[in-house]
PDB file of C-alpha atoms in Angstrom:
ATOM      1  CA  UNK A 251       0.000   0.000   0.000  1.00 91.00           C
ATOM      2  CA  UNK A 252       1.042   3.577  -0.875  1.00 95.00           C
ATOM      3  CA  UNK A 253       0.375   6.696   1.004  1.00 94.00           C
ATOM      4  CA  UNK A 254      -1.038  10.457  -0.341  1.00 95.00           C
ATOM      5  CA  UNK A 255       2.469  11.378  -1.467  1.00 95.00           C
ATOM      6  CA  UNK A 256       2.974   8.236  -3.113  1.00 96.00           C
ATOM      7  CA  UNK A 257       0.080   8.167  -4.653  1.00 97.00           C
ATOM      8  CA  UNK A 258       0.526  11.948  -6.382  1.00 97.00           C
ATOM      9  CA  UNK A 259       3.497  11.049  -7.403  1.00 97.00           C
ATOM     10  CA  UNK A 260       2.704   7.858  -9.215  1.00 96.00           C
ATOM     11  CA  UNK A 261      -0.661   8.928 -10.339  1.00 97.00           C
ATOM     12  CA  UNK A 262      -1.277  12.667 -10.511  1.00 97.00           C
ATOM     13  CA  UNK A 263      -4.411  12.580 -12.560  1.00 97.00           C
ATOM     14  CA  UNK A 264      -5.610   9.793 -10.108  1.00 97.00           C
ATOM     15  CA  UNK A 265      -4.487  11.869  -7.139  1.00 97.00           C
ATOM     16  CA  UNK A 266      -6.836  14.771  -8.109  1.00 97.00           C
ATOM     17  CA  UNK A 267     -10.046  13.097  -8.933  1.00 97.00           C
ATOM     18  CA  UNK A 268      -9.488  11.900  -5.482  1.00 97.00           C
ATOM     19  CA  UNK A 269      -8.844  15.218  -3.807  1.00 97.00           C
ATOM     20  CA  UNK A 270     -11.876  16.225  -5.381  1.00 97.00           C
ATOM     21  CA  UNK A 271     -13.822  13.570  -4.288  1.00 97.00           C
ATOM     22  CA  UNK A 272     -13.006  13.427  -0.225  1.00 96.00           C
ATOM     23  CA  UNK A 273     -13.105  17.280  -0.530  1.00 95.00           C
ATOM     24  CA  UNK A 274     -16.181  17.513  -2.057  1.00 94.00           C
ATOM     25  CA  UNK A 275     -19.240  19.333  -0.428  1.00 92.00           C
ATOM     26  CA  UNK A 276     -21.409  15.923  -0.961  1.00 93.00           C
ATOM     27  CA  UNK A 277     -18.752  13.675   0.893  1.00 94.00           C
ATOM     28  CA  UNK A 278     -20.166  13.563   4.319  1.00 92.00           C
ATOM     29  CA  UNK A 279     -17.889  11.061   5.937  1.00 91.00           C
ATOM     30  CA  UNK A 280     -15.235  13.661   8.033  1.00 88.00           C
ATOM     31  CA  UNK A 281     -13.542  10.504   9.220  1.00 88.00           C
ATOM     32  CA  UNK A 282     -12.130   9.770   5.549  1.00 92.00           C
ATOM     33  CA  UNK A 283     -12.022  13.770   4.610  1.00 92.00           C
ATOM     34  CA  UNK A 284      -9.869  14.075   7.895  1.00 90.00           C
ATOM     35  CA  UNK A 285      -7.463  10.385   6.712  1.00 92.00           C
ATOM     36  CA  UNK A 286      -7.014  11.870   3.199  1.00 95.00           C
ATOM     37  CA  UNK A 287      -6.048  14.955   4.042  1.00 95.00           C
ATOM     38  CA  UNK A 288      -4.364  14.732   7.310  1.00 93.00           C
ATOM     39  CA  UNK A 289      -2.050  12.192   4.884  1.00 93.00           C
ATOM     40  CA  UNK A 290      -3.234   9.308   6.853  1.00 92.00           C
ATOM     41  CA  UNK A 291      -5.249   6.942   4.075  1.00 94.00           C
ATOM     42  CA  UNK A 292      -3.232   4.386   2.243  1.00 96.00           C
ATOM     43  CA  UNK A 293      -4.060   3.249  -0.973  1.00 97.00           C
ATOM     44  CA  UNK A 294      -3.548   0.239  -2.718  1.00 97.00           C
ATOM     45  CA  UNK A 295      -4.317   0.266  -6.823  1.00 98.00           C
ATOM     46  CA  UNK A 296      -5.331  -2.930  -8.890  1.00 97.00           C
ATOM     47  CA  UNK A 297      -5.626  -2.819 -12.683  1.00 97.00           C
ATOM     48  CA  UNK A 298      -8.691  -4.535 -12.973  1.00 95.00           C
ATOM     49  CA  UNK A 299     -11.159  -6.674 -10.781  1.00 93.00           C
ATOM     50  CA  UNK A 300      -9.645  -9.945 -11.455  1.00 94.00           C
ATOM     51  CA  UNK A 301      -6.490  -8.588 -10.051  1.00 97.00           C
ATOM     52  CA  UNK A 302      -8.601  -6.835  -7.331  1.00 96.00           C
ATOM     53  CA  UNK A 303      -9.743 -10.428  -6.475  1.00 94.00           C
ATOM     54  CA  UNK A 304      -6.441 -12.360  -6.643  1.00 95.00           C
ATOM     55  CA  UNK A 305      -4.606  -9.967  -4.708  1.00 96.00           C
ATOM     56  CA  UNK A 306      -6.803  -8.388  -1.900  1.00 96.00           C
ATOM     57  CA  UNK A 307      -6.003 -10.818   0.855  1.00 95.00           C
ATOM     58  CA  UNK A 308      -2.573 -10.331   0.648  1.00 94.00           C
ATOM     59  CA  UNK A 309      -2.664  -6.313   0.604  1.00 95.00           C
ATOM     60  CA  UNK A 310      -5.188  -6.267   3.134  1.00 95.00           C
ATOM     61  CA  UNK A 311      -2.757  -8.791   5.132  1.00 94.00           C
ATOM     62  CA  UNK A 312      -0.597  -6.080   4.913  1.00 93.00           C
ATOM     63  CA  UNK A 313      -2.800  -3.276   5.836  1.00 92.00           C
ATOM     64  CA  UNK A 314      -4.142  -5.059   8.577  1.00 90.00           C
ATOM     65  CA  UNK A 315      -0.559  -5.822  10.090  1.00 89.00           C
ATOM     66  CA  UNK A 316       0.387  -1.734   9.502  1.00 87.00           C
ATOM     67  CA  UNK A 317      -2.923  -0.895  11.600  1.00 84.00           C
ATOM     68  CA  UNK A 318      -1.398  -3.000  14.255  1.00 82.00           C
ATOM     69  CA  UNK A 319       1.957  -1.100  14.352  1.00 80.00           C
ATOM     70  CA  UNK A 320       0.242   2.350  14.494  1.00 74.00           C
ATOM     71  CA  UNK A 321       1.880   4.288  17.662  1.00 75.00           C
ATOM     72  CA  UNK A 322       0.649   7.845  17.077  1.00 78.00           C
ATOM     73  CA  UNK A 323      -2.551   8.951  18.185  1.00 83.00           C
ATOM     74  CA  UNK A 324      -3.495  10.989  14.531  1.00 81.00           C
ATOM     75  CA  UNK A 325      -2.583   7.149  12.848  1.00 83.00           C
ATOM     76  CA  UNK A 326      -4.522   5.339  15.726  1.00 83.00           C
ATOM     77  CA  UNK A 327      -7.773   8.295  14.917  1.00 80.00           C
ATOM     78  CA  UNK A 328      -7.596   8.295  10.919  1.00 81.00           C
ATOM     79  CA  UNK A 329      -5.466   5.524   9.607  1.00 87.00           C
ATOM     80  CA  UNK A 330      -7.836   4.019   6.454  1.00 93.00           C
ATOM     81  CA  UNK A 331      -7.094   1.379   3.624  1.00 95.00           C
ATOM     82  CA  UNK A 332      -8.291   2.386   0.572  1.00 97.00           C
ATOM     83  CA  UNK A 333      -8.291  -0.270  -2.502  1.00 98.00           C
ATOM     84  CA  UNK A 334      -9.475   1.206  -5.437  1.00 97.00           C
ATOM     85  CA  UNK A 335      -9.614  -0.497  -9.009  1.00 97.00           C
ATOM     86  CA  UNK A 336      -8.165   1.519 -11.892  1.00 96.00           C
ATOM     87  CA  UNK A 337     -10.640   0.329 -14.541  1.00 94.00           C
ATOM     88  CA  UNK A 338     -14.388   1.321 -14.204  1.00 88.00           C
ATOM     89  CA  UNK A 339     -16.915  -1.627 -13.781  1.00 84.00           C
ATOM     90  CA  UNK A 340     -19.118  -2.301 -16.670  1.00 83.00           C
ATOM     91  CA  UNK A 341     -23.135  -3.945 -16.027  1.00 80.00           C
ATOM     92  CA  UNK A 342     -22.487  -3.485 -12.037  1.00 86.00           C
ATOM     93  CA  UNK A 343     -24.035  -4.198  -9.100  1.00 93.00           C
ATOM     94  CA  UNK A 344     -22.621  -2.628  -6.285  1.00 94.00           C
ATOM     95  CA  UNK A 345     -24.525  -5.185  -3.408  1.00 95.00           C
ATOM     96  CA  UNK A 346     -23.626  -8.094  -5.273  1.00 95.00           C
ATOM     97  CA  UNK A 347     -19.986  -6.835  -6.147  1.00 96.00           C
ATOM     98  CA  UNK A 348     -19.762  -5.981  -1.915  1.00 96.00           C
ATOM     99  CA  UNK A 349     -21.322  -9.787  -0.975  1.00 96.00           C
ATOM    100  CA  UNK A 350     -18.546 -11.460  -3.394  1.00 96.00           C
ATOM    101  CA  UNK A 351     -15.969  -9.834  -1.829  1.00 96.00           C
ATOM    102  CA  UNK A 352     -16.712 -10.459   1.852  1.00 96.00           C
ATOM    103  CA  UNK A 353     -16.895 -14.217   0.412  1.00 96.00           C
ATOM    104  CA  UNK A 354     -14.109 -14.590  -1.091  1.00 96.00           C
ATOM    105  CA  UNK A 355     -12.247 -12.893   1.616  1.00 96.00           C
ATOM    106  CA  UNK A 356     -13.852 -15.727   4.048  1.00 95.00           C
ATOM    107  CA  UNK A 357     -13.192 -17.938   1.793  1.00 95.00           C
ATOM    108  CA  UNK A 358      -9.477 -16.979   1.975  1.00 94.00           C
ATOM    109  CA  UNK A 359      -9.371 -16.461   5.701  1.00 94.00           C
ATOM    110  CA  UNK A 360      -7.224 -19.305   7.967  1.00 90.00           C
ATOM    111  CA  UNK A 361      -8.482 -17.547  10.625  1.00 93.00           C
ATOM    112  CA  UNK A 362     -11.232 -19.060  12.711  1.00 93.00           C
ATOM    113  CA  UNK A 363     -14.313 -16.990  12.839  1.00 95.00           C
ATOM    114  CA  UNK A 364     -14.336 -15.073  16.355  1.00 94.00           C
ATOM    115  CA  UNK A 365     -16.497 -17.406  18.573  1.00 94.00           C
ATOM    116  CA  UNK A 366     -19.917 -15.765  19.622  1.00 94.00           C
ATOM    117  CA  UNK A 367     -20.351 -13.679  16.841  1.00 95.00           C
ATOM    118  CA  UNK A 368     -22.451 -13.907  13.989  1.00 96.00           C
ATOM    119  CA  UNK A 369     -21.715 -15.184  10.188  1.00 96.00           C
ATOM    120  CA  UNK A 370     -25.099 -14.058   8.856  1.00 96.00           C
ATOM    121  CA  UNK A 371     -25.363 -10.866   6.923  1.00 96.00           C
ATOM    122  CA  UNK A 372     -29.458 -10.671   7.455  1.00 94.00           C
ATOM    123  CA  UNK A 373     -28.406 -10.082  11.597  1.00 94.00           C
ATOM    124  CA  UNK A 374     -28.592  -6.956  13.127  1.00 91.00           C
ATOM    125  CA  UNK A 375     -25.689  -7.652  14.757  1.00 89.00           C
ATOM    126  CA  UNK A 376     -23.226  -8.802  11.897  1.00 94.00           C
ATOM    127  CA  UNK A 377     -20.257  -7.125  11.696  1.00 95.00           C
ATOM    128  CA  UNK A 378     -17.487  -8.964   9.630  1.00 97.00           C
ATOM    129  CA  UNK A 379     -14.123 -10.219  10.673  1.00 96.00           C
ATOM    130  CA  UNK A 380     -10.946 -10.923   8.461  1.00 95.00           C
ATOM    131  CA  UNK A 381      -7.887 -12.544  10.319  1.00 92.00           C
ATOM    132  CA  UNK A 382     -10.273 -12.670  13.675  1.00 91.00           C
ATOM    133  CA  UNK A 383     -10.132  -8.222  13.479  1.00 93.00           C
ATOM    134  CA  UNK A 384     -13.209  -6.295  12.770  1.00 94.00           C
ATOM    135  CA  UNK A 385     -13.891  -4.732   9.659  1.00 95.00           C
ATOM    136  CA  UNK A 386     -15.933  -1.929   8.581  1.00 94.00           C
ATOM    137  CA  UNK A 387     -15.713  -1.963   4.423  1.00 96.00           C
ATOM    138  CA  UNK A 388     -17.655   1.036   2.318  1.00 96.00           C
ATOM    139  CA  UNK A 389     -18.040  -0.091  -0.921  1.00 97.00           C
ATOM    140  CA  UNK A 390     -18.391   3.636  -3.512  1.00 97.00           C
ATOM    141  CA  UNK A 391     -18.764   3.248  -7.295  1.00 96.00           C
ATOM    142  CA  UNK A 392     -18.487   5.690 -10.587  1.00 95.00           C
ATOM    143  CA  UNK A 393     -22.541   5.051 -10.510  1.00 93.00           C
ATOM    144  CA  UNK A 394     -23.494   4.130  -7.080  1.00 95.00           C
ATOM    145  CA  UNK A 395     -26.899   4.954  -6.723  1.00 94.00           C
ATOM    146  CA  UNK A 396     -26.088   7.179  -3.779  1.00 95.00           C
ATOM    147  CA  UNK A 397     -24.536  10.509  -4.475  1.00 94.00           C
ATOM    148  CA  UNK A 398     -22.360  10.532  -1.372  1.00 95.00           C
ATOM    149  CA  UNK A 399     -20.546   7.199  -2.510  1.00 96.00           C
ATOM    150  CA  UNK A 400     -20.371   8.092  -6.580  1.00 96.00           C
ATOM    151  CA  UNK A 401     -16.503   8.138  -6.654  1.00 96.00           C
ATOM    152  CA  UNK A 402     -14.490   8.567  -9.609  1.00 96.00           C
ATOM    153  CA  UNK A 403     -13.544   4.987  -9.144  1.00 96.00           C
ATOM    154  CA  UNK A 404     -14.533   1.627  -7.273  1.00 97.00           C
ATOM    155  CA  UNK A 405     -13.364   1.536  -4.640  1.00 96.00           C
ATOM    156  CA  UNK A 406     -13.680  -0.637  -1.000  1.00 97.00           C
ATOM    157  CA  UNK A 407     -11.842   1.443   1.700  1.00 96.00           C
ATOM    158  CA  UNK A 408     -11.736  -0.521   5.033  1.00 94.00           C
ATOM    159  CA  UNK A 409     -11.321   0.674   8.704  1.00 89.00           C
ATOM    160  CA  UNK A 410     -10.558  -1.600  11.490  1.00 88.00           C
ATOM    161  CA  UNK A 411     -12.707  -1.797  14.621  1.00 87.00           C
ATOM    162  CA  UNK A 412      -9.636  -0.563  16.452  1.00 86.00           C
ATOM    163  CA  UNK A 413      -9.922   2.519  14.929  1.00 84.00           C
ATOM    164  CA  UNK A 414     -13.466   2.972  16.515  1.00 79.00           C
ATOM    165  CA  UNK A 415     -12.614   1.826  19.584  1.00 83.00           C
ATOM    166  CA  UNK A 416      -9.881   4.051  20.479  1.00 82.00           C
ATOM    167  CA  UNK A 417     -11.564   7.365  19.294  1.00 80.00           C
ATOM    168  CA  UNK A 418     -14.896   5.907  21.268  1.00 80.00           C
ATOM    169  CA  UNK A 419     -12.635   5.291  24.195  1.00 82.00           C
ATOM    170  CA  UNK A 420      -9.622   7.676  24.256  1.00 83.00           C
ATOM    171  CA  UNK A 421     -11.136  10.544  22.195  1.00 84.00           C
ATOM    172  CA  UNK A 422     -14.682  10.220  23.069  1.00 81.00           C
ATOM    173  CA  UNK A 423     -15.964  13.864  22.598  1.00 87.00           C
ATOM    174  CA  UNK A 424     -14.241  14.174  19.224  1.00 82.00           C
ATOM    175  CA  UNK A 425     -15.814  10.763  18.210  1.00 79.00           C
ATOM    176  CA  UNK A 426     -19.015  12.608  18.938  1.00 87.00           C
ATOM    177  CA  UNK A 427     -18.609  15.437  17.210  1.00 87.00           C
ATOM    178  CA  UNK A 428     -17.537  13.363  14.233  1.00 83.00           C
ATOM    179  CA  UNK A 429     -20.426  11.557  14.215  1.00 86.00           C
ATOM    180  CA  UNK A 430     -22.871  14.589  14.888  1.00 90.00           C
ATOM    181  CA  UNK A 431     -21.495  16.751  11.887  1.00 90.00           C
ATOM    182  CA  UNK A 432     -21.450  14.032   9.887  1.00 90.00           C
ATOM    183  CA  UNK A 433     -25.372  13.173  10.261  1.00 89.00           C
ATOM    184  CA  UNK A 434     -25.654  16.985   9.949  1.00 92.00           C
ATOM    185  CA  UNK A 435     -23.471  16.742   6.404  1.00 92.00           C
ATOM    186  CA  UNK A 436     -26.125  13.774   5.666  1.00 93.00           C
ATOM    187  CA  UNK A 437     -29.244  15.988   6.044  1.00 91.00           C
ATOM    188  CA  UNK A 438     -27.789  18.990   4.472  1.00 92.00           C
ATOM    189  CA  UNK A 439     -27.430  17.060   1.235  1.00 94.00           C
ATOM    190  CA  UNK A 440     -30.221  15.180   1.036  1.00 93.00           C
ATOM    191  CA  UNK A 441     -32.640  17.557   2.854  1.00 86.00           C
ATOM    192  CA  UNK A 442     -35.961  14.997   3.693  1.00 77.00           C
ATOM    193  CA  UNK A 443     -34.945  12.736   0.405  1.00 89.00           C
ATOM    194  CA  UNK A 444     -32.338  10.620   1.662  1.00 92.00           C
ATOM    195  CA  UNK A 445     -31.407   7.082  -0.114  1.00 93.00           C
ATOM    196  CA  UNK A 446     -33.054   4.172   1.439  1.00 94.00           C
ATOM    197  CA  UNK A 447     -30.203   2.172   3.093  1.00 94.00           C
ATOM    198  CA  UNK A 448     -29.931   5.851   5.435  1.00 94.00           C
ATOM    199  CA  UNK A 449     -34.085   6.120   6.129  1.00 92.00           C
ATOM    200  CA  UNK A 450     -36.066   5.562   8.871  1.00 90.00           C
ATOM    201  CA  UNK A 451     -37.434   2.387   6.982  1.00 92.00           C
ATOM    202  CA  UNK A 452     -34.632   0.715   5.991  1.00 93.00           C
ATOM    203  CA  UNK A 453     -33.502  -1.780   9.022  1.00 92.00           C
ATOM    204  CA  UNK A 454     -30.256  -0.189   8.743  1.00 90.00           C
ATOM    205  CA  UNK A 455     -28.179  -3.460   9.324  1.00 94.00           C
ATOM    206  CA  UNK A 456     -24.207  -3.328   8.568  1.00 94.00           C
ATOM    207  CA  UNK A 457     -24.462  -4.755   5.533  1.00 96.00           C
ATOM    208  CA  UNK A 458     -26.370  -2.479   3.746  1.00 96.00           C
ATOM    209  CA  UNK A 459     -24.473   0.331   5.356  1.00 95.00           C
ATOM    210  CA  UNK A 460     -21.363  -1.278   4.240  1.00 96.00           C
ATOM    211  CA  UNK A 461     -22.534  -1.332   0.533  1.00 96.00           C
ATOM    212  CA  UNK A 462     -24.519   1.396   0.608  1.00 96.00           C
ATOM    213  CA  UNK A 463     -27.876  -0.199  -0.497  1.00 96.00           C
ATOM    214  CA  UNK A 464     -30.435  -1.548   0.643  1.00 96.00           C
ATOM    215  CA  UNK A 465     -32.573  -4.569  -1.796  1.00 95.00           C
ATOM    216  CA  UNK A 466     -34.916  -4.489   0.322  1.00 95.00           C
ATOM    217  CA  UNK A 467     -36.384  -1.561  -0.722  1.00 94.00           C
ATOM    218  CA  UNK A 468     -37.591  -3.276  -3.806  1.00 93.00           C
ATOM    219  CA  UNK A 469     -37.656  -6.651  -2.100  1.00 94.00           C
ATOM    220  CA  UNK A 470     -39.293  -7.054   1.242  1.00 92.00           C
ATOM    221  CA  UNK A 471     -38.328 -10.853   1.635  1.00 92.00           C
ATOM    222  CA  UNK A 472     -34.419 -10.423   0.116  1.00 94.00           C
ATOM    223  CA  UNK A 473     -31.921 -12.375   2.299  1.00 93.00           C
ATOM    224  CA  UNK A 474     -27.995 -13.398   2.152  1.00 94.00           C
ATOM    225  CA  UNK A 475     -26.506 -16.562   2.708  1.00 93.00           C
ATOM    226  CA  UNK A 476     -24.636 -16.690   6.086  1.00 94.00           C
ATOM    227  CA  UNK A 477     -20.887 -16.750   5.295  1.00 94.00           C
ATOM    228  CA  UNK A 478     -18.952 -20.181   5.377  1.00 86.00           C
TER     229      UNK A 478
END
């Protein structure tokens, strides 16, 4: 994985469709405006989505293992894995494209799944686990139907639940304000028309957060097979 000055170096274009996209007034999520620009988001580029699928569990071994060396607290607050794929998807589905990929990263996992906790997507409670750490993946696409995760590219960037829990339990009134502004960010773009996976009716479960959409908007009965 690279980091922001890496990344403008190698690929300048790249580098500013991305600026403009964390910067921009309908990105509400100050967590990853704060990692980009603070220089604390890594990035890690694949060609295409076969190579995005051969490769990911050994970049996000590494990721995972840098997470676990961060010592500051700025790289314990906003350190983010970003893995983006260079060429743009064609006949997409963003929910199926996010299900795969938690698959095949189970599927690739040595790891026993931590005991206790959930493998089924359909729970409220689900949150998913790589290497026995907690994950939080948001899936954004050229044409995701949400305006706040249209990126220039596709793109899965990936937070540990360490991150969470040591701005929840070391930085607690920042990790509120956070979360307050960005709701506030939410409403001001969407004003009372906001995308189903973020209304009232939608169940809200992780894994529609995590992709960004919820099928059950147009599918009342839609369910997920619990991961292996």
């Amino acid at each position: 994985m690279i980091p922001k000055k890496e990344l403008e170096k190698q690929e300048p274009a790249m580098f500013k469709e991305l600026d403009n996209f964390f910067n921009s007034e309908f990105f509400p999520c100050l967590f990853a405006k704060a990692s980009f620009n603070k220089g604390f988001m890594l990035f890690c580029l694949f060609d295409d989505i076969n190579e995005f699928k051969n490769d990911l569990t050994f970049e996000l071994a590494d990721y995972i293992k840098r997470t676990g060396e961060a010592i500051c607290k700025k790289e314990k607050s906003y350190l983010t894995g970003v893995f983006l794929i260079k060429e743009k998807p064609k006949k997409f589905s963003e929910f199926d494209f996010l299900i795969e990929t938690i698959n095949h990263l189970r599927e690739n996992d040595s790891a026993d799944w931590p005991e206790g906790k959930t493998k089924n997507p359909n729970a409220q409670d689900f949150d998913f686990y790589w290497n026995q750490k907690k994950l939080f993946p948001v899936l954004a696409s050229p044409d995701h139907p949400a305006k706040i995760r249209a990126s220039p590219y596709l793109m899965l960037a990936i937070q540990p639940g360490t991150t969470f829990d040591f701005n929840k339990s070391n930085r607690h009134e920042f990790y509120q304000k956070m979360r307050i502004s960005i709701h506030e960010s939410i409403n001001r773009i969407y004003q009372e028309k906001k995308p189903y996976y973020l209304s009232e009716k939608s169940s809200g479960k992780n894994i529609f957060q995590f992709a960004g959409v919820d099928p059950t908007e147009k599918n009342k009965d839609f369910s997920i097979l619990p991961l292996q």
